[in-house]
Coordinates of N, CA and C in Angstrom, one line a residue:
X288 N 32.3 32.3 142.4 CA 32.8 33.4 141.7 C 31.7 34.3 141.2
X289 N 30.6 33.7 140.8 CA 29.5 34.5 140.3 C 28.9 35.3 141.4
X290 N 28.8 34.8 142.6 CA 28.3 35.6 143.8 C 29.2 36.8 144.0
X291 N 30.5 36.7 143.8 CA 31.4 37.8 144.0 C 31.2 38.8 142.9
X292 N 31.0 38.3 141.7 CA 30.6 39.2 140.6 C 29.3 40.0 140.8
X293 N 28.3 39.3 141.4 CA 27.1 39.9 141.7 C 27.2 41.0 142.8
X294 N 28.0 40.7 143.8 CA 28.3 41.6 144.8 C 29.0 42.9 144.3
X295 N 29.8 42.7 143.3 CA 30.5 43.9 142.8 C 29.7 44.7 141.8
X296 N 28.8 44.0 141.0 CA 28.0 44.7 140.1 C 26.9 45.5 140.7
X297 N 26.3 45.0 141.8 CA 25.2 45.7 142.5 C 23.9 45.2 142.0
X298 N 22.9 46.1 141.9 CA 21.5 45.7 141.5 C 21.4 45.5 140.0
X299 N 21.5 44.2 139.6 CA 21.4 43.8 138.2 C 20.6 42.6 138.2
X300 N 19.4 42.7 137.7 CA 18.4 41.6 137.7 C 18.9 40.4 136.8
X301 N 19.4 40.7 135.7 CA 19.9 39.6 134.8 C 21.0 38.9 135.4
X302 N 22.0 39.5 136.0 CA 23.1 38.9 136.7 C 22.5 38.0 137.9
X303 N 21.5 38.5 138.6 CA 20.9 37.7 139.6 C 20.3 36.4 139.1
X304 N 19.6 36.5 138.0 CA 19.0 35.3 137.3 C 20.1 34.3 137.0
X305 N 21.2 34.8 136.4 CA 22.3 33.9 136.1 C 23.0 33.2 137.3
X306 N 23.2 34.0 138.3 CA 23.8 33.5 139.6 C 22.9 32.4 140.2
X307 N 21.6 32.7 140.3 CA 20.6 31.7 140.9 C 20.6 30.5 140.1
X308 N 20.5 30.6 138.7 CA 20.5 29.4 137.9 C 21.7 28.6 138.0
X309 N 22.9 29.2 138.0 CA 24.2 28.5 138.2 C 24.3 27.8 139.6
X310 N 23.8 28.5 140.6 CA 23.8 28.0 141.9 C 22.9 26.8 142.1
X311 N 21.7 26.8 141.5 CA 20.8 25.7 141.5 C 21.3 24.5 140.7
X312 N 21.9 24.8 139.6 CA 22.5 23.7 138.8 C 23.6 23.0 139.5
X313 N 24.6 23.8 140.0 CA 25.7 23.2 140.7 C 25.3 22.5 142.0
X314 N 24.3 23.0 142.7 CA 23.8 22.3 143.9 C 23.1 21.0 143.6
X315 N 22.4 20.9 142.5 CA 21.8 19.7 142.0 C 22.8 18.7 141.6
X316 N 23.8 19.1 140.9 CA 24.9 18.1 140.5 C 25.7 17.6 141.8
X317 N 26.0 18.6 142.7 CA 26.7 18.2 143.9 C 25.8 17.2 144.8
X318 N 24.5 17.5 144.8 CA 23.7 16.6 145.6 C 23.6 15.2 145.0
X319 N 23.5 15.1 143.7 CA 23.5 13.8 143.1 C 24.8 13.0 143.3
X320 N 25.9 13.7 143.2 CA 27.2 13.1 143.4 C 27.3 12.7 144.9
X321 N 26.8 13.5 145.8 CA 26.9 13.2 147.2 C 26.1 12.0 147.6
X322 N 24.9 11.9 147.0 CA 24.0 10.7 147.3 C 24.7 9.4 146.7
X323 N 25.3 9.5 145.6 CA 26.0 8.4 145.0 C 27.2 8.0 145.9
X324 N 27.9 9.0 146.4 CA 29.1 8.7 147.3 C 28.6 8.1 148.6
X325 N 27.6 8.6 149.2 CA 27.1 8.0 150.5 C 26.6 6.6 150.3
X326 N 25.9 6.4 149.1 CA 25.4 5.1 148.8 C 26.6 4.1 148.7
X327 N 27.7 4.5 148.2 CA 28.8 3.6 148.1 C 29.5 3.3 149.4
X328 N 29.3 4.2 150.4 CA 29.9 4.0 151.7 C 29.1 3.1 152.6
X329 N 27.8 3.0 152.4 CA 27.0 2.3 153.3 C 27.0 0.8 153.1
X330 N 26.8 0.1 154.2 CA 26.8 -1.4 154.2 C 25.3 -1.8 153.9
X331 N 25.1 -2.8 153.1 CA 23.8 -3.2 152.7 C 22.9 -3.6 153.9
X332 N 23.5 -4.1 155.0 CA 22.7 -4.5 156.1 C 22.2 -3.3 157.0
X333 N 22.9 -2.2 156.9 CA 22.6 -1.0 157.7 C 22.4 0.3 156.9
X334 N 21.9 0.2 155.7 CA 21.9 1.3 154.8 C 21.2 2.5 155.3
X335 N 20.0 2.3 155.8 CA 19.2 3.5 156.3 C 19.8 4.2 157.4
X336 N 20.3 3.5 158.4 CA 20.9 4.1 159.6 C 22.2 4.8 159.2
X337 N 23.0 4.1 158.4 CA 24.3 4.8 158.0 C 24.1 6.0 157.1
X338 N 23.2 5.9 156.2 CA 22.9 7.0 155.3 C 22.4 8.2 156.1
X339 N 21.5 8.0 157.1 CA 21.0 9.1 157.9 C 22.2 9.7 158.7
X340 N 23.0 8.9 159.3 CA 24.1 9.3 160.1 C 25.1 10.1 159.2
X341 N 25.5 9.6 158.1 CA 26.4 10.3 157.2 C 25.9 11.6 156.7
X342 N 24.6 11.7 156.3 CA 24.1 12.9 155.8 C 23.9 13.9 156.9
X343 N 23.6 13.5 158.1 CA 23.5 14.4 159.2 C 24.9 15.0 159.6
X344 N 25.9 14.2 159.6 CA 27.3 14.7 159.8 C 27.8 15.6 158.8
X345 N 27.3 15.4 157.5 CA 27.8 16.2 156.4 C 27.2 17.7 156.6
X346 N 26.0 17.8 157.1 CA 25.4 19.2 157.3 C 25.7 19.8 158.6
X347 N 26.4 19.1 159.5 CA 26.6 19.7 160.9 C 27.5 20.9 160.9
X348 N 28.6 20.9 160.3 CA 29.5 22.0 160.3 C 29.0 23.2 159.6
X349 N 28.4 23.1 158.3 CA 27.8 24.3 157.7 C 26.7 24.9 158.5
X350 N 25.9 24.1 159.2 CA 24.8 24.6 160.0 C 25.3 25.4 161.2
X351 N 26.4 24.9 161.9 CA 27.0 25.5 163.0 C 27.6 26.9 162.6
X352 N 28.3 26.9 161.5 CA 29.0 28.1 161.0 C 28.1 29.1 160.4
X353 N 26.9 28.6 159.9 CA 26.0 29.5 159.1 C 25.4 30.6 160.0
X354 N 25.3 30.3 161.3 CA 24.7 31.3 162.2 C 25.6 32.5 162.3
X355 N 26.9 32.3 162.2 CA 27.9 33.4 162.3 C 28.2 34.1 161.0
X356 N 27.6 33.7 159.9 CA 28.0 34.3 158.6 C 27.5 35.7 158.5
X357 N 26.4 36.1 159.1 CA 25.9 37.4 159.0 C 26.9 38.4 159.7
X358 N 27.4 38.1 160.8 CA 28.3 39.0 161.5 C 29.7 39.0 160.8
X359 N 30.1 37.9 160.2 CA 31.3 37.9 159.4 C 31.2 38.8 158.2
X360 N 30.0 38.7 157.5 CA 29.8 39.6 156.3 C 29.7 41.0 156.7
X361 N 29.1 41.3 157.8 CA 29.0 42.8 158.2 C 30.4 43.3 158.6
X362 N 31.3 42.5 159.0 CA 32.6 43.0 159.4 C 33.6 43.1 158.2
X363 N 33.5 42.1 157.3 CA 34.5 42.1 156.2 C 33.9 42.3 154.8
X364 N 32.6 42.3 154.6 CA 32.0 42.5 153.3 C 31.7 41.2 152.6
X365 N 30.8 41.3 151.6 CA 30.4 40.1 150.8 C 31.6 39.5 150.0
X366 N 32.3 40.3 149.3 CA 33.3 39.8 148.4 C 34.4 39.1 149.2
X367 N 34.9 39.6 150.3 CA 35.9 39.0 151.1 C 35.4 37.7 151.7
X368 N 34.1 37.7 152.1 CA 33.5 36.5 152.7 C 33.4 35.4 151.7
X369 N 33.0 35.7 150.5 CA 32.9 34.7 149.5 C 34.2 34.1 149.0
X370 N 35.2 34.9 149.1 CA 36.6 34.4 148.7 C 37.0 33.4 149.8

């Protein structure tokens, strides 16, 4: 929601600071929760292999779709893309 607000406000450095801080905080919290979740899914005998596999699968779809995000944004705009 903050990114949509930033896109509508335009060039505002204070809003940019707020959005970056909130994004970093939420990404850190989500990463910690995800590591805990993956740790609960792995078997103690195969922890390293299963953790590597699960974390790779988790990033596969965003990496594949991320390449097309620029063309999507150019066609529909930032606010619609972020919704």
